PDB file of C-alpha atoms and ligand atoms in Angstrom:
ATOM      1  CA  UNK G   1      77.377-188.833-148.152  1.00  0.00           C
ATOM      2  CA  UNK G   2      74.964-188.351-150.841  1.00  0.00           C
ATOM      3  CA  UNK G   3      72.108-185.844-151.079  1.00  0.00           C
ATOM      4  CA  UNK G   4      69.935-188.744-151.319  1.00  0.00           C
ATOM      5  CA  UNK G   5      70.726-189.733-147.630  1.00  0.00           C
ATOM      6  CA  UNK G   6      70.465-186.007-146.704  1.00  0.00           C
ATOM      7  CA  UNK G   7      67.189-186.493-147.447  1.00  0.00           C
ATOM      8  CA  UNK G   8      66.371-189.791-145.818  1.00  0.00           C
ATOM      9  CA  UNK G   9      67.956-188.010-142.604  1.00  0.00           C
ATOM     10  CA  UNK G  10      65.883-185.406-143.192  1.00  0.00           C
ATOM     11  CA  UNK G  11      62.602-187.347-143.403  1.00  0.00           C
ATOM     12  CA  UNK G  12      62.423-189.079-140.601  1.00  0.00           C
ATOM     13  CA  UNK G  13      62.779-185.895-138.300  1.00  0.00           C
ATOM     14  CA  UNK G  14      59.729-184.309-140.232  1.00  0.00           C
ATOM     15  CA  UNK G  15      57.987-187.574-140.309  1.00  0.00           C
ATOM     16  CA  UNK G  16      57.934-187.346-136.615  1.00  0.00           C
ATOM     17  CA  UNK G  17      56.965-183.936-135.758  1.00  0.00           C
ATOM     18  CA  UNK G  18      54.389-184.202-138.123  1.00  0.00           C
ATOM     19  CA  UNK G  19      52.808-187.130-136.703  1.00  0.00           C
ATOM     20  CA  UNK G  20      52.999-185.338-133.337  1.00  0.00           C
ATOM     21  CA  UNK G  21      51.510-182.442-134.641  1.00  0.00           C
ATOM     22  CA  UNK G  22      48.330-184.786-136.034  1.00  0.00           C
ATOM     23  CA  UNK G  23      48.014-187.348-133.339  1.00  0.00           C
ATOM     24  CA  UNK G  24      45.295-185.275-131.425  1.00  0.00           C
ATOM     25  CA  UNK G  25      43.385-185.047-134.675  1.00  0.00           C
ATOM     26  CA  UNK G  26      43.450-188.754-135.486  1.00  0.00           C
ATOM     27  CA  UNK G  27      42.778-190.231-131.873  1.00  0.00           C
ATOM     28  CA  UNK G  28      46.567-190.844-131.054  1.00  0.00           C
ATOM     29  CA  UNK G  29      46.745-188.460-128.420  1.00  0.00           C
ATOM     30  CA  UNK G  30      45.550-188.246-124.837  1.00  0.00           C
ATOM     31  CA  UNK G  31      42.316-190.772-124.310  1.00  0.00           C
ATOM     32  CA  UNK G  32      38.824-189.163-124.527  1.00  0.00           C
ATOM     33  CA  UNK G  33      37.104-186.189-125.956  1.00  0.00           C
ATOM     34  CA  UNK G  34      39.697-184.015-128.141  1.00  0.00           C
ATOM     35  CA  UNK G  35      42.294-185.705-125.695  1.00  0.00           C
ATOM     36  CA  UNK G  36      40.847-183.374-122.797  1.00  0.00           C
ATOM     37  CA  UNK G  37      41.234-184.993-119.504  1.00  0.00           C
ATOM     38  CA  UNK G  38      38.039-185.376-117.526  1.00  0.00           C
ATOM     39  CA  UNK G  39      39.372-184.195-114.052  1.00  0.00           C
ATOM     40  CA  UNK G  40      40.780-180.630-112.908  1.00  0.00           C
ATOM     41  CA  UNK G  41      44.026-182.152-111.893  1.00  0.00           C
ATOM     42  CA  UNK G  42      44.128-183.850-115.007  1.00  0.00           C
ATOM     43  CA  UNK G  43      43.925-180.622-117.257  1.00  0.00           C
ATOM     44  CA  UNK G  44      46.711-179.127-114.966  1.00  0.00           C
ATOM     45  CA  UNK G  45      49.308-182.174-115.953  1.00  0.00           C
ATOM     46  CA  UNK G  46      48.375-182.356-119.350  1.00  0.00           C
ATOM     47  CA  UNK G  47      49.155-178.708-119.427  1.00  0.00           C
ATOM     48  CA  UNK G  48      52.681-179.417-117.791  1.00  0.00           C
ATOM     49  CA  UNK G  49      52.940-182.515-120.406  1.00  0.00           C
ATOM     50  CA  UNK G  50      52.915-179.724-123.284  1.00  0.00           C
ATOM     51  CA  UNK G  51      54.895-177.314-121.834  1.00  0.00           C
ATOM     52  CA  UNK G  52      57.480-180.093-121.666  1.00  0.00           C
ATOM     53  CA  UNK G  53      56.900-181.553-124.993  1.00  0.00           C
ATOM     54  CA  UNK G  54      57.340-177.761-126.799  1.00  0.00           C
ATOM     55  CA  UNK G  55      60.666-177.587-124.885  1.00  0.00           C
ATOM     56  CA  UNK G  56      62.098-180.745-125.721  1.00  0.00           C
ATOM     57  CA  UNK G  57      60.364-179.826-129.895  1.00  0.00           C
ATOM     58  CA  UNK G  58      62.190-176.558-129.736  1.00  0.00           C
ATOM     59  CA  UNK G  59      65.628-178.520-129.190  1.00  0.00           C
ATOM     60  CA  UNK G  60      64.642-181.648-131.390  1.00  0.00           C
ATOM     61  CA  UNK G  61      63.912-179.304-134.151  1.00  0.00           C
ATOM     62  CA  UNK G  62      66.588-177.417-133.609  1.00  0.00           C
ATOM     63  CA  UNK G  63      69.705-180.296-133.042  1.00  0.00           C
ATOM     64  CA  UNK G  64      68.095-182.184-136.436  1.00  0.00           C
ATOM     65  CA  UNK G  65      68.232-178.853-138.612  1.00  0.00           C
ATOM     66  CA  UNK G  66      71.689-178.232-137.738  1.00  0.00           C
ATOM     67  CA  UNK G  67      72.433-181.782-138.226  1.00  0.00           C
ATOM     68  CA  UNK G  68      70.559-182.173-141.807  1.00  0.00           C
ATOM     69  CA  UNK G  69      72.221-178.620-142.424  1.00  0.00           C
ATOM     70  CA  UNK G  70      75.421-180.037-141.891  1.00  0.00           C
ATOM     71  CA  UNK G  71      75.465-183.184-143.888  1.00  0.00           C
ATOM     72  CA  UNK G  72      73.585-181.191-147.095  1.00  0.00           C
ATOM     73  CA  UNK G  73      76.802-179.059-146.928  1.00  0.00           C
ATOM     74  CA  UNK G  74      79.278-181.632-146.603  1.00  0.00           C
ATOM     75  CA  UNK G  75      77.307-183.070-149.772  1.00  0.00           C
ATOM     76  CA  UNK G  76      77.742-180.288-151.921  1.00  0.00           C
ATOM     77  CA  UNK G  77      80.945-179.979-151.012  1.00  0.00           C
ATOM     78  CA  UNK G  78      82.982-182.997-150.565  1.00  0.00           C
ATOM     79  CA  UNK G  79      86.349-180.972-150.862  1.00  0.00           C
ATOM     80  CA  UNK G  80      85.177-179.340-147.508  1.00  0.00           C
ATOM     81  CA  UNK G  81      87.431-180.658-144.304  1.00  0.00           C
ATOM     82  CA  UNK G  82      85.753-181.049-140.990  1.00  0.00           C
ATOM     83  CA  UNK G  83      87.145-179.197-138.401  1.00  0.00           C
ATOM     84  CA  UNK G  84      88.416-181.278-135.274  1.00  0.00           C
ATOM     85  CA  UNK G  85      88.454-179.347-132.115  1.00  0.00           C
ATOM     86  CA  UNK G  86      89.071-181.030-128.851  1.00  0.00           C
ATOM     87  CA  UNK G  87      87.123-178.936-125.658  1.00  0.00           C
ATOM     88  CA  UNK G  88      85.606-176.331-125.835  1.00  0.00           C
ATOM     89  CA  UNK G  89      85.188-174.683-122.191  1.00  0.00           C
ATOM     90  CA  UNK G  90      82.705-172.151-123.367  1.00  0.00           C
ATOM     91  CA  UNK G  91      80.312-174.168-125.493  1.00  0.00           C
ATOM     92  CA  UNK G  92      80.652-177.030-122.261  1.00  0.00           C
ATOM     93  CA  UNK G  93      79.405-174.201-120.026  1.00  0.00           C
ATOM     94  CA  UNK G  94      76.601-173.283-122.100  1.00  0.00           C
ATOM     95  CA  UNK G  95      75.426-176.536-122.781  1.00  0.00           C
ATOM     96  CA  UNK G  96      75.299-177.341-119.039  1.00  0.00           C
ATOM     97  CA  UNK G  97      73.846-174.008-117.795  1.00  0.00           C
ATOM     98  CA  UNK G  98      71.157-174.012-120.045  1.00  0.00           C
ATOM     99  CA  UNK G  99      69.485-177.596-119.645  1.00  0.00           C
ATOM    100  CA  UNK G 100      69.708-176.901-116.298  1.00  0.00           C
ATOM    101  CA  UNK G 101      68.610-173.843-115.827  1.00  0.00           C
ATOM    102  CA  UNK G 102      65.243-175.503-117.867  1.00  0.00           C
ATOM    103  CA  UNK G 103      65.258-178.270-115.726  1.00  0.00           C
ATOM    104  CA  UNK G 104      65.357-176.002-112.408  1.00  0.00           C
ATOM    105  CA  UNK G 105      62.459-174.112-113.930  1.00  0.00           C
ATOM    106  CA  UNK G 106      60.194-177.463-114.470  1.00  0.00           C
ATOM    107  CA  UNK G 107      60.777-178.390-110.989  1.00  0.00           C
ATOM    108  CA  UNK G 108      59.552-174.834-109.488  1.00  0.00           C
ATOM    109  CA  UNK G 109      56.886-175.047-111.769  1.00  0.00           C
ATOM    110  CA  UNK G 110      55.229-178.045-110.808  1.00  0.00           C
ATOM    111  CA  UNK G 111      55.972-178.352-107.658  1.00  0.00           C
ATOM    112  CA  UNK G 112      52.433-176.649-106.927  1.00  0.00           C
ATOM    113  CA  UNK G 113      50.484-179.092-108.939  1.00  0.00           C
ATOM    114  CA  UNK G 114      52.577-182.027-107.378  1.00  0.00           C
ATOM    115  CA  UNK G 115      51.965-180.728-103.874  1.00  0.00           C
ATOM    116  CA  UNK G 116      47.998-180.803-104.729  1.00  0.00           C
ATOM    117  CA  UNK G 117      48.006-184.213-105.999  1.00  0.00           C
ATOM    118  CA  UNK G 118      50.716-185.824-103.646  1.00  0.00           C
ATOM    119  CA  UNK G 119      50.334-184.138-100.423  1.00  0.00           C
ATOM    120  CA  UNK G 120      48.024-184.745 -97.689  1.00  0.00           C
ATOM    121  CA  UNK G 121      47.957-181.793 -96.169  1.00  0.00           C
ATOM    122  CA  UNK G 122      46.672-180.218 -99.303  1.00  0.00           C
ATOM    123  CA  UNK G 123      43.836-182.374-100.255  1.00  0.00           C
ATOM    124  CA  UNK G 124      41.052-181.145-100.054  1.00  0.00           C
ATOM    125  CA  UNK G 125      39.317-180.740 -96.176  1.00  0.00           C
ATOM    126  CA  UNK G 126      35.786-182.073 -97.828  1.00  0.00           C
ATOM    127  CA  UNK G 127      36.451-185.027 -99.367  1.00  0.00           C
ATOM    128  CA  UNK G 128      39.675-186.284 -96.353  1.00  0.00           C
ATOM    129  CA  UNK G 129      36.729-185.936 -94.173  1.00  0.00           C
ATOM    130  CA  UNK G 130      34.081-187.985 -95.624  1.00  0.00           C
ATOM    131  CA  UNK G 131      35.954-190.585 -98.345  1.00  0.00           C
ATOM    132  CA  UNK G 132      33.944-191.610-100.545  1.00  0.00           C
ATOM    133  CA  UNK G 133      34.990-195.447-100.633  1.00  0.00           C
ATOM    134  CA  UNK G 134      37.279-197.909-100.215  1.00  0.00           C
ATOM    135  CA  UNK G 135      38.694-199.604-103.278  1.00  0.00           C
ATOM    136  CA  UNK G 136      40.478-203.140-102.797  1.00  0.00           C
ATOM    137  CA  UNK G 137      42.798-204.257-105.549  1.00  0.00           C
ATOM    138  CA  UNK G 138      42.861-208.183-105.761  1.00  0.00           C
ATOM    139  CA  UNK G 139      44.054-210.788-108.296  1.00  0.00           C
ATOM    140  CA  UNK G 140      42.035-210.177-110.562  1.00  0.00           C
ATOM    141  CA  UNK G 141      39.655-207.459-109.643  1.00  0.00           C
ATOM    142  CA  UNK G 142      38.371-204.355-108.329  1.00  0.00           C
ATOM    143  CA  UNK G 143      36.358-204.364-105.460  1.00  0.00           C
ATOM    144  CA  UNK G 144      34.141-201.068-103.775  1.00  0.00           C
ATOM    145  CA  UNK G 145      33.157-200.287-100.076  1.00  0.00           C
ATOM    146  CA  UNK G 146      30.834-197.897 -99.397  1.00  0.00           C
ATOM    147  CA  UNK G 147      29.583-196.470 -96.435  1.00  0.00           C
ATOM    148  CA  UNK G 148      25.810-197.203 -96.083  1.00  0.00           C
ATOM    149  CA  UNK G 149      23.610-194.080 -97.209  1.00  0.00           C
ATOM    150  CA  UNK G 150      24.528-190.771 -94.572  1.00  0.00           C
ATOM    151  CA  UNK G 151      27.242-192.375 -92.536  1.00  0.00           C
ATOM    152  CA  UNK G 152      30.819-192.574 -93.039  1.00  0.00           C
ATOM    153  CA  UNK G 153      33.280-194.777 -93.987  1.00  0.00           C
ATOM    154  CA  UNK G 154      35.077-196.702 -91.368  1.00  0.00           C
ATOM    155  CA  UNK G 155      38.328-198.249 -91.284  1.00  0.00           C
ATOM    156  CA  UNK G 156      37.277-201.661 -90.577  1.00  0.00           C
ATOM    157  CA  UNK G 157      33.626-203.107 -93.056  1.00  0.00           C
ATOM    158  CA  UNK G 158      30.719-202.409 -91.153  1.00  0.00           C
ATOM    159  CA  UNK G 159      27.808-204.921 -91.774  1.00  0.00           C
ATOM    160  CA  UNK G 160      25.760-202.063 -93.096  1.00  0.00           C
ATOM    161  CA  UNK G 161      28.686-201.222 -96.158  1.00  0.00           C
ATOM    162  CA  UNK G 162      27.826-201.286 -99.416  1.00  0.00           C
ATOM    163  CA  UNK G 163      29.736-203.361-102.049  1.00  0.00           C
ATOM    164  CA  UNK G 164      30.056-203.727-105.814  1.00  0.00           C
ATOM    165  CA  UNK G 165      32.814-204.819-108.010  1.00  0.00           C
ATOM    166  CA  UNK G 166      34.459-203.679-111.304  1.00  0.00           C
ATOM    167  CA  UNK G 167      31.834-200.262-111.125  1.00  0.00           C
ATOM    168  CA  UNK G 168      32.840-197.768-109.168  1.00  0.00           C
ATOM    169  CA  UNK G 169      29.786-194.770-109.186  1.00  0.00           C
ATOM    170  CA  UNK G 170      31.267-191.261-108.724  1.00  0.00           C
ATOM    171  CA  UNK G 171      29.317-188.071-108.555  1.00  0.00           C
ATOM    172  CA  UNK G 172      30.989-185.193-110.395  1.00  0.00           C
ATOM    173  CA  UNK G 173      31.874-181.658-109.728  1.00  0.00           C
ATOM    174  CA  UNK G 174      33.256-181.987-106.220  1.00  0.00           C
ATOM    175  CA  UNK G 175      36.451-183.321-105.124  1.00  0.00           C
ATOM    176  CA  UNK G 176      36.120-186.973-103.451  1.00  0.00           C
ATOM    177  CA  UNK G 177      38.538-189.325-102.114  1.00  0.00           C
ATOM    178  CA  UNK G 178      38.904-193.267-102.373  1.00  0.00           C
ATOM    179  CA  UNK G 179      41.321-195.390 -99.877  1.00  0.00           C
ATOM    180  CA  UNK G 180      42.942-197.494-101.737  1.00  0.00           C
ATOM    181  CA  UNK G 181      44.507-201.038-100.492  1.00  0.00           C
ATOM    182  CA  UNK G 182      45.713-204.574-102.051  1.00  0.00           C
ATOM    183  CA  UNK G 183      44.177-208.056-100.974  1.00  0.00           C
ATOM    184  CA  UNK G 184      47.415-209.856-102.454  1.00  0.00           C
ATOM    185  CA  UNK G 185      49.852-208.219-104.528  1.00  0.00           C
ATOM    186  CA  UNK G 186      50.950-204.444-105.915  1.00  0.00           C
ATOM    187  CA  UNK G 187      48.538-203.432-108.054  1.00  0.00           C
ATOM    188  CA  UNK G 188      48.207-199.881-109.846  1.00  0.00           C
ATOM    189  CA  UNK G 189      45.206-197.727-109.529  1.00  0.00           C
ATOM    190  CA  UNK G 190      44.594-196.134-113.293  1.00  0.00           C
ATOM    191  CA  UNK G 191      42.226-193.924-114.480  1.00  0.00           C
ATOM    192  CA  UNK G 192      43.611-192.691-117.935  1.00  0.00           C
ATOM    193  CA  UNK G 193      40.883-190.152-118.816  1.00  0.00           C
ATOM    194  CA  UNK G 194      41.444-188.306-115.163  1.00  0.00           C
ATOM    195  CA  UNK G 195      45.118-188.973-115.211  1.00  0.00           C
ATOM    196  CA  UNK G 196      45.123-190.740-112.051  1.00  0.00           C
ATOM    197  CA  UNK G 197      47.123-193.088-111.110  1.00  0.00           C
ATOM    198  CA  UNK G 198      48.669-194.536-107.426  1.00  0.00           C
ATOM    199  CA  UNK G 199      50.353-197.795-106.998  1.00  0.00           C
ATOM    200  CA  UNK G 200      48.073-200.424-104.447  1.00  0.00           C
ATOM    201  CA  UNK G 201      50.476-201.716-102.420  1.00  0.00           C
ATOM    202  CA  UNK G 202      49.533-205.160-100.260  1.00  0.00           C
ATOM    203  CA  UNK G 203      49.434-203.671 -96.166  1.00  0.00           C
ATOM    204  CA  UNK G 204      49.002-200.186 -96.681  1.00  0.00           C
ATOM    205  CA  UNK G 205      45.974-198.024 -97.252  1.00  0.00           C
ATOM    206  CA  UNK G 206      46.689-194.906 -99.517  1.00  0.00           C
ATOM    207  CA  UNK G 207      44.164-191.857-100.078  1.00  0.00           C
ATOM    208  CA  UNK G 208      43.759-190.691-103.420  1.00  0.00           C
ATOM    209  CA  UNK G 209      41.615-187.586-104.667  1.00  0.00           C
ATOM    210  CA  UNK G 210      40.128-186.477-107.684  1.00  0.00           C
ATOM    211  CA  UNK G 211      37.620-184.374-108.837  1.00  0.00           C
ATOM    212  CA  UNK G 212      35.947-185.646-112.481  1.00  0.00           C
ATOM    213  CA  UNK G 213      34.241-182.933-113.562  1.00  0.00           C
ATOM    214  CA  UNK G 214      32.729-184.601-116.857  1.00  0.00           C
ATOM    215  CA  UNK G 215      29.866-187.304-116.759  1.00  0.00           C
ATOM    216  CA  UNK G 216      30.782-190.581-118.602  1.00  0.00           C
ATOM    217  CA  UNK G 217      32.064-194.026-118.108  1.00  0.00           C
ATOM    218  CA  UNK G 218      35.493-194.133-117.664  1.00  0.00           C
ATOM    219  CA  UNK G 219      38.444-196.940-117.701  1.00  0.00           C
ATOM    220  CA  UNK G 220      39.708-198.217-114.323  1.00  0.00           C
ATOM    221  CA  UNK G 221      42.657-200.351-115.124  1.00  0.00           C
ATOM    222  CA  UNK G 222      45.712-201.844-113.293  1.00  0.00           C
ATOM    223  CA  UNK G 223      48.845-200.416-114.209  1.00  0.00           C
ATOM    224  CA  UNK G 224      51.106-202.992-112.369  1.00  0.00           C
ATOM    225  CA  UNK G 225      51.729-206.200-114.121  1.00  0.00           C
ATOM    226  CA  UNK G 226      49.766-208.292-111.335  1.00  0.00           C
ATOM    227  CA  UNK G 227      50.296-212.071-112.255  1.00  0.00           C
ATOM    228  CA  UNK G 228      48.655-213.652-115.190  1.00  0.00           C
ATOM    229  CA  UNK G 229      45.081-212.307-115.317  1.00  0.00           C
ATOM    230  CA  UNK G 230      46.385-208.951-114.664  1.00  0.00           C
ATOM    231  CA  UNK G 231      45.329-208.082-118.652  1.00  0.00           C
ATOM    232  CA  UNK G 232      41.676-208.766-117.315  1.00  0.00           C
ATOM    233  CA  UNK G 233      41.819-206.318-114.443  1.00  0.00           C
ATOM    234  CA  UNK G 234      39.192-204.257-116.034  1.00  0.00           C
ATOM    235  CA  UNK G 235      36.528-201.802-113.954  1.00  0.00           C
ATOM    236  CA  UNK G 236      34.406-199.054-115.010  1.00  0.00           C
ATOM    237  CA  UNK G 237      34.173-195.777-113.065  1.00  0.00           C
ATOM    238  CA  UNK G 238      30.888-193.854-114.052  1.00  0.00           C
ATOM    239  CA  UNK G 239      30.730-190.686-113.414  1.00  0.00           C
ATOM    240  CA  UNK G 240      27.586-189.079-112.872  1.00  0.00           C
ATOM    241  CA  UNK G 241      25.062-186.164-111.168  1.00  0.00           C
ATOM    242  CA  UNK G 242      25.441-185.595-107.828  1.00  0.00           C
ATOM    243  CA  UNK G 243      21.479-186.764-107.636  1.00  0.00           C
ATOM    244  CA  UNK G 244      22.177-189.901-109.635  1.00  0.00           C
ATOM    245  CA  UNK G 245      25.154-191.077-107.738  1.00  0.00           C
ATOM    246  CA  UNK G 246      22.438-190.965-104.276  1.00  0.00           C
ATOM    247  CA  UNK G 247      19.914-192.632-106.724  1.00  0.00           C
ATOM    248  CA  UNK G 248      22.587-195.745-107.135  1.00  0.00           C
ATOM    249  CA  UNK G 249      23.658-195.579-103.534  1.00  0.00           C
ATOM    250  CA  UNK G 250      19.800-196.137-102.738  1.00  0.00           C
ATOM    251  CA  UNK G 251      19.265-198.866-105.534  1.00  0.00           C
ATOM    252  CA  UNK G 252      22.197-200.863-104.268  1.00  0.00           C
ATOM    253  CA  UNK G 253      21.287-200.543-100.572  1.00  0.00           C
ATOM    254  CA  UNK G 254      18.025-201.818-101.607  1.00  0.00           C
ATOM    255  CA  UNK G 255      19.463-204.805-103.617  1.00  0.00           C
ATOM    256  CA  UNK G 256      22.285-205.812-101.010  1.00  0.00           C
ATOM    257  CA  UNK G 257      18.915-205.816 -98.189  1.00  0.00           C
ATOM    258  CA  UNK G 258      16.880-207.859-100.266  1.00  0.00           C
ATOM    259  CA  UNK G 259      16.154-210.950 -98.881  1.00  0.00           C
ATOM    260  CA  UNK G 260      14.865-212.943-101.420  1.00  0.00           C
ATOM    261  CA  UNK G 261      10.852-212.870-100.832  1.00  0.00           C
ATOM    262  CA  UNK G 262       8.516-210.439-103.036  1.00  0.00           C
ATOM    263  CA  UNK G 263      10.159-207.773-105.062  1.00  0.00           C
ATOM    264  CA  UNK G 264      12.736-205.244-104.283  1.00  0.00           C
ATOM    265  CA  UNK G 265      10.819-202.166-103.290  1.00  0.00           C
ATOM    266  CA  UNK G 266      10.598-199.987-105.712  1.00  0.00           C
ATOM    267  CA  UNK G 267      13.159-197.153-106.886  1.00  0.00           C
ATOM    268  CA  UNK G 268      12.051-194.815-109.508  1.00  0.00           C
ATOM    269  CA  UNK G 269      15.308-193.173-109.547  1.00  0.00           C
ATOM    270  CA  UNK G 270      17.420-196.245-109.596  1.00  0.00           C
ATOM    271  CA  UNK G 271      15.738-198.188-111.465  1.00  0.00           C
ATOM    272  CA  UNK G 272      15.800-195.273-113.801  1.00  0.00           C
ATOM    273  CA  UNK G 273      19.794-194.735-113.733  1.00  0.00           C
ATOM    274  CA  UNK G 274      20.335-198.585-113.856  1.00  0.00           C
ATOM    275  CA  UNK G 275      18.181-198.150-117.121  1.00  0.00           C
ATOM    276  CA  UNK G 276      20.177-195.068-118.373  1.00  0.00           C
ATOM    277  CA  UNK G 277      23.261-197.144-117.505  1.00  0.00           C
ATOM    278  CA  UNK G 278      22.498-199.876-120.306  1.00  0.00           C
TER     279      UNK G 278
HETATM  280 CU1  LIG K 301      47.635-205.819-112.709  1.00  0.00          CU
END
């Protein structure tokens, strides 16, 4: 082989580090503000992302080195014979023991983190207690049930629930909890800038929790190829003040109760954050 295809082999290793190495600078990374996720829980798995990703560098780097090394050599010396050896019991061992002694340390290591975002019993008290609302998955939407203003949310809609679609108002700063259930068919729960995500599945009703702790608008987007309008499945999720959040509560009650004579009562403060909002 050539040193010209030394080279080729050697570019396209470099070419990709490199671009790895830039894609937080040029918006190819993570989604949102200098690819920093916008919920605690978030941060934590992007943190276990790079630990990953500098592990699985350190042996990319290394395996294409040795592998550019050893074509450049065979290049300059074409007289040169490869060795054939057949097994190897020592380099076997080593190669076995020490993925796996990685991959053993991984699984310790996140098996905190995992426990806080999988496991019931370590959500937190606050927000199991009082969910926030419940969000129904259907073909091709998202639709929100809230509790009316200082009750909580039931099971079963109460005539006094509050309902929106495709905007789902969350205050930030404190951990809350959605139930989350399908109308029709599976359906994924996504929210890229928290790194949240939990399949919908049609029957069951499945508690997730996150804590944002970043105002903004964020995507809400079905991860679950849903049937044909599933590229539509679109929602917003804005994240907000803790005052703000009761503000909207109190604006939609307000709206929903309306029934159609005189004006809606007025709201300062939601007419105010609906104002913000556009
Ligand atoms: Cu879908």
């Amino acid at each position: 082989m050539g040193k010209g295809w030394c080279l080729f082999f050697l570019f396209w290793p470099v070419a990709a580090v490199v671009s790895c190495a830039a894609a937080p600078f040029i918006g190819w990374s993570f989604p949102y503000d200098n690819a920093q996720a916008a919920s605690n829980l978030g941060i934590r798995i992007d943190h276990l992302f790079y630990l990953i990703l500098a592990i699985t560098a350190a042996v990319f780097i290394g395996t294409q080195a040795v592998l550019v090394y050893a074509l450049w050599r065979s290049a300059n010396n074409r007289d040169e014979r490869a060795q054939h050896t057949h097994g190897n019991h020592k380099l076997e061992l080593i190669w076995s023991i020490i993925p796996g002694a990685i991959l053993l340390f991984l699984a310790l290591y996140q098996m905190n983190l995992w426990a806080d975002f999988r496991f019931k019993n370590h959500y937190p008290e606050a927000a199991v207690k009082d969910p926030l609302a419940e969000v129904t998955a259907r073909q091709f939407e998202w639709r929100f049930r809230y509790p009316a203003i200082g009750k909580q949310l039931q099971p079963k809609p109460q005539p006094d629930d509050l309902y929106t679609v495709n905007e789902l108002h969350v205050p930030f700063g404190k951990p809350v909890l959605i139930q989350l259930r399908s109308d029709d068919v599976q359906h994924s729960f996504f929210l890229p800038a928290l790194r949240i995500k939990q399949d919908a599945l049609p029957g069951l009703q499945i508690p997730v929790w996150f804590e944002a702790n970043k105002p903004g608008v964020y995507d809400l987007v079905c991860a679950e190829l849903c049937g044909w309008g599933h590229y539509k499945m679109k929602a917003h999720v804005i994240v907000e003040p803790e005052e703000e959040y009761q503000a909207y509560l109190k604006n939609l009650t307000q709206q929903q109760s309306y029934d159609g004579l005189g004006q809606i009562a007025a709201n300062e403060n939601g007419s105010e954050s609906e104002a913000a909002e556009k």
